[in-house]
mmCIF file of C-alpha atoms in Angstrom:
data_model
loop_
_atom_site.group_PDB
_atom_site.id
_atom_site.type_symbol
_atom_site.label_atom_id
_atom_site.label_comp_id
_atom_site.label_asym_id
_atom_site.label_seq_id
_atom_site.Cartn_x
_atom_site.Cartn_y
_atom_site.Cartn_z
ATOM 1 C CA MET A 218 -2.452 1.842 -4.978
ATOM 2 C CA ARG A 219 -5.292 -0.666 -4.897
ATOM 3 C CA ALA A 220 -8.580 -0.085 -3.091
ATOM 4 C CA LEU A 221 -9.642 -2.565 -0.418
ATOM 5 C CA ALA A 222 -12.996 -2.924 1.291
ATOM 6 C CA THR A 223 -12.851 -1.628 4.853
ATOM 7 C CA PRO A 224 -12.843 -4.553 7.334
ATOM 8 C CA ASN A 225 -16.132 -4.930 9.180
ATOM 9 C CA ASP A 226 -14.603 -6.712 12.185
ATOM 10 C CA ASP A 227 -15.659 -5.127 15.473
ATOM 11 C CA PRO A 228 -12.530 -3.588 17.095
ATOM 12 C CA GLN A 229 -13.616 -4.553 20.616
ATOM 13 C CA GLU A 230 -14.329 -8.151 19.647
ATOM 14 C CA VAL A 231 -10.959 -8.434 17.907
ATOM 15 C CA TYR A 232 -9.153 -6.991 20.921
ATOM 16 C CA GLN A 233 -10.997 -9.337 23.298
ATOM 17 C CA LYS A 234 -10.256 -12.369 21.167
ATOM 18 C CA CYS A 235 -6.570 -11.508 21.269
ATOM 19 C CA ILE A 236 -6.285 -10.945 25.007
ATOM 20 C CA ASN A 237 -8.499 -13.874 25.967
ATOM 21 C CA SER A 238 -5.707 -16.224 24.890
ATOM 22 C CA ILE A 239 -3.264 -14.693 27.389
ATOM 23 C CA THR A 240 -2.484 -17.097 30.209
ATOM 24 C CA ASP A 241 -0.894 -14.498 32.507
ATOM 25 C CA GLU A 242 -3.887 -13.555 34.650
ATOM 26 C CA ASP A 243 -2.419 -10.237 35.836
ATOM 27 C CA LEU A 244 -1.588 -9.117 32.316
ATOM 28 C CA ARG A 245 -4.974 -10.207 30.987
ATOM 29 C CA THR A 246 -6.719 -8.266 33.792
ATOM 30 C CA ARG A 247 -4.752 -5.096 33.107
ATOM 31 C CA LEU A 248 -5.454 -5.350 29.362
ATOM 32 C CA ASN A 249 -9.159 -5.851 30.073
ATOM 33 C CA LEU A 250 -9.175 -2.688 32.161
ATOM 34 C CA VAL A 251 -8.135 -0.555 29.166
ATOM 35 C CA THR A 252 -10.730 -2.024 26.794
ATOM 36 C CA ASN A 253 -12.770 1.178 26.842
ATOM 37 C CA GLU A 254 -9.717 3.255 25.896
ATOM 38 C CA ILE A 255 -9.037 0.868 22.997
ATOM 39 C CA VAL A 256 -12.617 1.239 21.747
ATOM 40 C CA VAL A 257 -12.539 5.032 22.051
ATOM 41 C CA ALA A 258 -9.228 5.110 20.176
ATOM 42 C CA ALA A 259 -10.720 2.968 17.388
ATOM 43 C CA THR A 260 -13.693 5.327 17.048
ATOM 44 C CA ASN A 261 -11.345 8.300 16.929
ATOM 45 C CA TYR A 262 -9.238 6.595 14.253
ATOM 46 C CA LYS A 263 -12.235 6.035 12.007
ATOM 47 C CA GLN A 264 -13.439 9.616 12.415
ATOM 48 C CA LYS A 265 -10.002 11.011 11.658
ATOM 49 C CA VAL A 266 -9.288 8.791 8.669
ATOM 50 C CA LYS A 267 -12.615 9.643 7.037
ATOM 51 C CA ALA A 268 -11.764 13.325 7.484
ATOM 52 C CA LYS A 269 -8.250 12.596 6.107
ATOM 53 C CA GLN A 270 -6.765 13.771 9.394
ATOM 54 C CA LEU A 271 -4.998 10.710 10.781
ATOM 55 C CA TYR A 272 -1.875 12.832 10.999
ATOM 56 C CA SER A 273 -3.543 14.797 13.821
ATOM 57 C CA ILE A 274 -3.564 11.811 16.205
ATOM 58 C CA PRO A 275 -0.527 12.366 18.446
ATOM 59 C CA PRO A 276 2.017 9.526 18.607
ATOM 60 C CA ASN A 277 2.990 7.861 21.850
ATOM 61 C CA ASN A 278 6.755 8.312 22.166
ATOM 62 C CA CYS A 279 7.214 6.613 25.543
ATOM 63 C CA GLU A 280 9.691 3.762 25.947
ATOM 64 C CA ASP A 281 8.529 0.166 25.586
ATOM 65 C CA ASP A 282 8.678 -0.467 29.331
ATOM 66 C CA LYS A 283 6.601 2.605 30.211
ATOM 67 C CA ASN A 284 2.830 2.615 30.651
ATOM 68 C CA ALA A 285 1.026 3.605 27.448
ATOM 69 C CA LEU A 286 -2.586 3.002 28.547
ATOM 70 C CA GLY A 287 -3.547 2.665 32.208
ATOM 71 C CA THR A 288 -1.093 0.220 33.769
ATOM 72 C CA VAL A 289 -0.290 -1.474 30.439
ATOM 73 C CA THR A 290 3.113 -0.819 28.913
ATOM 74 C CA LYS A 291 3.733 -0.029 25.265
ATOM 75 C CA LYS A 292 5.466 -3.389 24.773
ATOM 76 C CA GLU A 293 2.535 -5.266 26.289
ATOM 77 C CA LEU A 294 0.139 -3.539 23.891
ATOM 78 C CA LYS A 295 2.364 -4.297 20.899
ATOM 79 C CA ASP A 296 2.667 -7.922 22.024
ATOM 80 C CA VAL A 297 -1.101 -8.302 21.831
ATOM 81 C CA TYR A 298 -0.523 -8.237 18.070
ATOM 82 C CA SER A 299 2.817 -10.032 17.719
ATOM 83 C CA SER A 300 2.103 -12.789 20.229
ATOM 84 C CA HIS A 301 -1.672 -13.151 20.245
ATOM 85 C CA MET A 302 -2.788 -12.287 16.708
ATOM 86 C CA VAL A 303 0.177 -13.326 14.566
ATOM 87 C CA GLY A 304 0.818 -16.526 16.525
ATOM 88 C CA ARG A 305 -0.429 -19.407 14.383
ATOM 89 C CA SER A 306 -1.816 -21.334 17.347
ATOM 90 C CA LYS A 307 -3.804 -18.381 18.685
ATOM 91 C CA PRO A 308 -7.582 -18.018 18.117
ATOM 92 C CA ALA A 309 -7.138 -14.481 16.726
ATOM 93 C CA ARG A 310 -4.872 -15.803 13.972
ATOM 94 C CA ALA A 311 -8.049 -16.423 11.982
ATOM 95 C CA ILE A 312 -8.635 -12.653 11.925
ATOM 96 C CA TYR A 313 -5.063 -12.071 10.736
ATOM 97 C CA ASP A 314 -5.500 -14.597 7.916
ATOM 98 C CA SER A 315 -8.870 -13.131 6.948
ATOM 99 C CA LEU A 316 -7.425 -9.616 6.660
ATOM 100 C CA LEU A 317 -4.467 -10.887 4.648
ATOM 101 C CA SER A 318 -6.747 -12.734 2.230
ATOM 102 C CA GLN A 319 -8.488 -9.497 1.228
ATOM 103 C CA SER A 320 -5.568 -8.385 -0.961
ATOM 104 C CA PRO A 321 -6.691 -8.381 -4.619
ATOM 105 C CA LEU A 322 -5.241 -11.424 -6.403
ATOM 106 C CA GLY A 323 -2.787 -11.712 -3.536
ATOM 107 C CA LYS A 324 -1.063 -8.457 -4.529
ATOM 108 C CA CYS A 325 0.080 -5.704 -2.194
ATOM 109 C CA PRO A 326 -2.299 -2.717 -2.412
ATOM 110 C CA PHE A 327 0.459 -0.194 -1.648
ATOM 111 C CA CYS A 328 2.650 -0.986 -4.672
ATOM 112 C CA GLY A 329 0.322 -3.124 -6.768
ATOM 113 C CA PHE A 330 2.771 -5.873 -7.701
ATOM 114 C CA GLY A 331 4.435 -7.409 -4.613
ATOM 115 C CA GLN A 332 2.994 -10.517 -2.985
ATOM 116 C CA ALA A 333 0.908 -9.620 0.068
ATOM 117 C CA SER A 334 2.445 -11.869 2.706
ATOM 118 C CA THR A 335 2.095 -9.843 5.907
ATOM 119 C CA LEU A 336 0.004 -7.138 7.552
ATOM 120 C CA ASP A 337 1.270 -3.577 7.699
ATOM 121 C CA HIS A 338 0.298 -1.203 10.479
ATOM 122 C CA TYR A 339 -0.709 1.916 8.553
ATOM 123 C CA LEU A 340 -0.067 3.881 11.747
ATOM 124 C CA PRO A 341 2.941 1.999 13.167
ATOM 125 C CA LYS A 342 2.416 0.191 16.440
ATOM 126 C CA ALA A 343 5.755 1.540 17.685
ATOM 127 C CA LYS A 344 4.153 4.992 17.742
ATOM 128 C CA TYR A 345 0.500 4.031 18.135
ATOM 129 C CA PRO A 346 0.327 0.883 20.320
ATOM 130 C CA GLN A 347 -3.392 1.427 20.895
ATOM 131 C CA PHE A 348 -3.944 0.485 17.244
ATOM 132 C CA SER A 349 -1.871 -2.707 17.327
ATOM 133 C CA VAL A 350 -4.832 -4.990 16.567
ATOM 134 C CA LEU A 351 -7.244 -2.450 15.099
ATOM 135 C CA PRO A 352 -8.554 -4.198 11.944
ATOM 136 C CA PHE A 353 -8.725 -1.116 9.721
ATOM 137 C CA ASN A 354 -5.173 -0.155 10.681
ATOM 138 C CA LEU A 355 -3.905 -3.546 9.457
ATOM 139 C CA VAL A 356 -3.366 -3.601 5.692
ATOM 140 C CA PRO A 357 -2.220 -6.601 3.608
ATOM 141 C CA SER A 358 1.247 -5.780 2.351
ATOM 142 C CA CYS A 359 4.322 -7.167 0.669
ATOM 143 C CA LYS A 360 7.466 -7.319 2.786
ATOM 144 C CA ASP A 361 9.159 -4.564 0.764
ATOM 145 C CA CYS A 362 6.324 -2.106 1.398
ATOM 146 C CA ASN A 363 5.999 -3.139 5.036
ATOM 147 C CA THR A 364 9.666 -2.897 5.966
ATOM 148 C CA GLY A 365 10.990 -0.511 3.339
ATOM 149 C CA LYS A 366 8.758 2.517 3.779
ATOM 150 C CA SER A 367 9.976 5.538 5.677
ATOM 151 C CA THR A 368 9.732 5.238 9.459
ATOM 152 C CA ALA A 369 8.694 8.882 9.729
ATOM 153 C CA ILE A 370 5.030 9.542 10.447
ATOM 154 C CA ALA A 371 2.969 12.203 8.712
ATOM 155 C CA THR A 372 2.576 15.487 10.556
ATOM 156 C CA THR A 373 0.450 17.187 7.891
ATOM 157 C CA ALA A 374 -2.472 16.211 5.676
ATOM 158 C CA GLU A 375 -0.189 16.374 2.634
ATOM 159 C CA GLY A 376 2.339 13.989 4.125
ATOM 160 C CA GLN A 377 -0.086 11.070 4.510
ATOM 161 C CA SER A 378 0.441 8.135 2.168
ATOM 162 C CA LEU A 379 -2.662 6.652 0.591
ATOM 163 C CA HIS A 380 -4.786 4.353 2.752
ATOM 164 C CA PRO A 381 -6.114 1.336 0.796
ATOM 165 C CA TYR A 382 -9.193 1.033 3.022
ATOM 166 C CA PHE A 383 -10.285 4.657 2.857
ATOM 167 C CA ASP A 384 -8.662 6.537 -0.063
ATOM 168 C CA HIS A 385 -10.727 5.469 -3.049
ATOM 169 C CA GLN A 386 -12.558 7.316 -5.849
ATOM 170 C CA ASN A 387 -10.251 9.868 -7.504
ATOM 171 C CA PHE A 388 -7.097 8.110 -6.269
ATOM 172 C CA ILE A 389 -8.268 4.958 -8.043
ATOM 173 C CA ASP A 390 -10.292 6.267 -10.974
ATOM 174 C CA ASP A 391 -8.071 9.153 -12.132
ATOM 175 C CA GLN A 392 -4.650 8.476 -13.574
ATOM 176 C CA TRP A 393 -1.745 10.047 -11.718
ATOM 177 C CA LEU A 394 1.119 7.640 -12.448
ATOM 178 C CA TYR A 395 3.033 8.226 -15.679
ATOM 179 C CA ALA A 396 6.282 7.134 -17.281
ATOM 180 C CA GLU A 397 8.713 8.120 -20.001
ATOM 181 C CA VAL A 398 11.148 6.153 -22.132
ATOM 182 C CA ILE A 399 14.797 7.053 -21.692
ATOM 183 C CA GLN A 400 16.814 6.340 -24.838
ATOM 184 C CA THR A 401 19.503 4.121 -23.410
ATOM 185 C CA THR A 402 20.750 0.657 -24.320
ATOM 186 C CA PRO A 403 18.652 -1.111 -23.231
ATOM 187 C CA ALA A 404 15.734 1.312 -22.883
ATOM 188 C CA PHE A 405 14.999 2.596 -19.390
ATOM 189 C CA ILE A 406 11.559 3.514 -18.046
ATOM 190 C CA ARG A 407 11.367 6.425 -15.619
ATOM 191 C CA PHE A 408 8.218 6.815 -13.537
ATOM 192 C CA SER A 409 6.754 9.974 -12.062
ATOM 193 C CA VAL A 410 3.579 11.390 -10.551
ATOM 194 C CA LYS A 411 1.371 14.011 -12.151
ATOM 195 C CA ALA A 412 -1.990 14.451 -10.461
ATOM 196 C CA PRO A 413 -4.921 15.831 -12.482
ATOM 197 C CA ASP A 414 -5.304 19.610 -12.458
ATOM 198 C CA HIS A 415 -8.826 19.436 -10.987
ATOM 199 C CA TRP A 416 -7.616 17.735 -7.783
ATOM 200 C CA ASP A 417 -7.254 19.740 -4.588
ATOM 201 C CA ASP A 418 -3.711 20.628 -3.537
ATOM 202 C CA VAL A 419 -3.647 18.201 -0.593
ATOM 203 C CA SER A 420 -4.546 15.222 -2.797
ATOM 204 C CA LYS A 421 -1.909 16.209 -5.357
ATOM 205 C CA ILE A 422 0.822 16.177 -2.742
ATOM 206 C CA ARG A 423 -0.463 13.011 -1.065
ATOM 207 C CA VAL A 424 0.094 10.882 -4.161
ATOM 208 C CA GLN A 425 3.632 12.259 -4.292
ATOM 209 C CA SER A 426 4.077 11.324 -0.633
ATOM 210 C CA HIS A 427 2.819 7.800 -1.316
ATOM 211 C CA PHE A 428 5.103 7.423 -4.342
ATOM 212 C CA LYS A 429 8.109 8.543 -2.304
ATOM 213 C CA ALA A 430 7.331 6.670 0.928
ATOM 214 C CA PHE A 431 7.194 3.291 -0.803
ATOM 215 C CA LYS A 432 10.157 4.048 -3.113
ATOM 216 C CA LEU A 433 8.014 3.282 -6.138
ATOM 217 C CA ALA A 434 10.137 5.112 -8.735
ATOM 218 C CA SER A 435 13.066 2.696 -8.450
ATOM 219 C CA ARG A 436 10.932 -0.377 -7.775
ATOM 220 C CA TYR A 437 8.709 0.245 -10.799
ATOM 221 C CA SER A 438 11.720 0.909 -13.037
ATOM 222 C CA LEU A 439 13.206 -2.432 -12.000
ATOM 223 C CA GLU A 440 9.969 -4.254 -12.816
ATOM 224 C CA ALA A 441 9.731 -2.419 -16.136
ATOM 225 C CA GLY A 442 13.292 -3.380 -17.055
ATOM 226 C CA ASN A 443 12.469 -7.039 -16.583
ATOM 227 C CA GLN A 444 9.293 -6.637 -18.628
ATOM 228 C CA LEU A 445 11.148 -4.922 -21.477
ATOM 229 C CA ALA A 446 13.656 -7.754 -21.641
ATOM 230 C CA CYS A 447 10.791 -10.227 -22.081
ATOM 231 C CA LEU A 448 8.990 -7.947 -24.517
ATOM 232 C CA ARG A 449 11.950 -7.596 -26.869
ATOM 233 C CA TYR A 450 11.539 -10.986 -28.552
ATOM 234 C CA SER A 451 7.794 -10.516 -28.971
ATOM 235 C CA LEU A 452 8.244 -7.123 -30.635
ATOM 236 C CA VAL A 453 11.014 -8.341 -32.941
ATOM 237 C CA HIS A 454 8.671 -11.113 -34.068
ATOM 238 C CA SER A 455 5.786 -8.639 -34.535
ATOM 239 C CA HIS A 456 8.060 -6.374 -36.576
ATOM 240 C CA GLN A 457 8.902 -9.253 -38.908
ATOM 241 C CA LEU A 458 5.205 -9.998 -39.413
ATOM 242 C CA TRP A 459 3.588 -6.551 -39.490
ATOM 243 C CA GLY A 460 6.313 -3.922 -39.656
ATOM 244 C CA LEU A 461 6.658 -0.819 -37.498
ATOM 245 C CA ASP A 462 2.907 -0.094 -37.496
ATOM 246 C CA GLY A 463 2.344 -3.483 -35.897
ATOM 247 C CA ILE A 464 4.658 -2.580 -33.039
ATOM 248 C CA ARG A 465 2.644 0.455 -32.010
ATOM 249 C CA LYS A 466 -0.646 -1.401 -32.414
ATOM 250 C CA GLN A 467 0.545 -4.215 -30.166
ATOM 251 C CA LEU A 468 1.772 -1.793 -27.516
ATOM 252 C CA THR A 469 -1.477 0.177 -27.710
ATOM 253 C CA ILE A 470 -3.520 -2.946 -27.036
ATOM 254 C CA GLU A 471 -1.342 -3.719 -24.009
ATOM 255 C CA ALA A 472 -1.694 -0.159 -22.691
ATOM 256 C CA GLN A 473 -5.477 -0.231 -23.045
ATOM 257 C CA SER A 474 -5.750 -3.644 -21.409
ATOM 258 C CA TYR A 475 -3.741 -2.649 -18.351
ATOM 259 C CA SER A 476 -5.516 0.696 -18.099
ATOM 260 C CA ARG A 477 -8.905 -0.987 -17.919
ATOM 261 C CA LEU A 478 -7.675 -3.121 -15.051
ATOM 262 C CA HIS A 479 -5.814 -0.415 -13.084
ATOM 263 C CA SER A 480 -5.363 3.206 -14.143
ATOM 264 C CA ASN A 481 -2.271 3.574 -11.985
ATOM 265 C CA SER A 482 -0.402 0.331 -12.460
ATOM 266 C CA TRP A 483 3.213 0.554 -13.531
ATOM 267 C CA GLN A 484 2.286 -1.530 -16.577
ATOM 268 C CA THR A 485 -0.323 1.024 -17.685
ATOM 269 C CA ALA A 486 2.175 3.865 -17.380
ATOM 270 C CA MET A 487 4.956 1.905 -19.064
ATOM 271 C CA PHE A 488 2.960 0.779 -22.106
ATOM 272 C CA GLN A 489 1.527 4.262 -22.588
ATOM 273 C CA ALA A 490 5.079 5.617 -22.592
ATOM 274 C CA LEU A 491 6.217 2.987 -25.084
ATOM 275 C CA VAL A 492 3.356 3.849 -27.442
ATOM 276 C CA ALA A 493 4.257 7.548 -27.240
ATOM 277 C CA SER A 494 7.958 6.927 -27.956
ATOM 278 C CA ASP A 495 8.765 7.125 -31.671
ATOM 279 C CA TRP A 496 12.321 6.088 -30.864
ATOM 280 C CA TYR A 497 11.203 2.890 -29.145
ATOM 281 C CA CYS A 498 8.567 1.970 -31.729
ATOM 282 C CA ASN A 499 10.956 2.652 -34.612
ATOM 283 C CA GLY A 500 13.572 0.220 -33.403
ATOM 284 C CA GLY A 501 14.579 1.150 -29.875
ATOM 285 C CA PHE A 502 13.024 -2.081 -28.679
ATOM 286 C CA GLN A 503 15.766 -4.033 -30.479
ATOM 287 C CA LEU A 504 18.667 -2.375 -28.634
#
C-alpha cells in the first residue's frame, strides 16, 4: 500500500460543481435539496475514517430506482459521479483528473505496481451513493484493484482494507509483507503477511484483509516470476565475474534499494527472500 495525501477539495463545492452541469431542472433541484445531507455524510465519513470505524456506517441496500436521499434515487446519486464527474466534457472532470494525478509515479496505491488509470470508490457507490463524489472516498487505482477486489463490505474494524488517504505511519513504515523462495524449476516466489508483534490485533488483521481483498498473493507472484526471468541472465553474468559471493551481494543491494523506497513493495520482499535462500544463491537462479 502507498500513502497518499488526503484531498483538500471541499465536499460541498465538489458536489455543487457536479450537479450544476445537469440540464434537467427538476433533477438539479432535487439534488440541490439534499446538499445538506451530502455535507453531513461527508463530515461523518471523515470522523469515522479517522477513528478507523468506516465499517460502522450502514450501507444503503435499496434498489436503484428507490429514493436514497430525500426524493433522489440511488441511481441518480450514482449518476452524479458517472455522468457529471467522469464525463470528459463536464466541469467537474478537472477534479477527477486532479485526484487521479495524485498517485505516486502513476502507480496504484492499493497494490503498488499497477497503473493508476481510474478512481476507486473506497466505500462502493452501489452501497453508499451519498459518497459517490466525495473526494476522500475516491482513490486513484489500477483497473485490477478497482474491479477485482471483493464486492463484500467490511462489517468489523478488522475487515477493513487499508485506506491510502488515512492509513499511514505503521502501515507504511513497518514491514509486514514478506516472501519465500520455493525450490521449483523455475523458482517460485510465495508472498505472505506477517505484521510486527508490537502492532495491535486489529491492525494485524487489517493488513491480512487488504492482502486478501486485492488478491495480492497471486498478483505479486506473477510479477515476481517475470522479474526472475529477467534477472536470470544478469545473475549468470555476475556469477561468471564474481562467483557465488557476488550473487548474494548483488541481490542484497537490490533488496536494500527497494526497501529504502517502499518497505512493503513486492520487490523488497522478493529480493530479501532471494538473499536468504542458499539454494537460489548457490545456483537455483540458473534453473
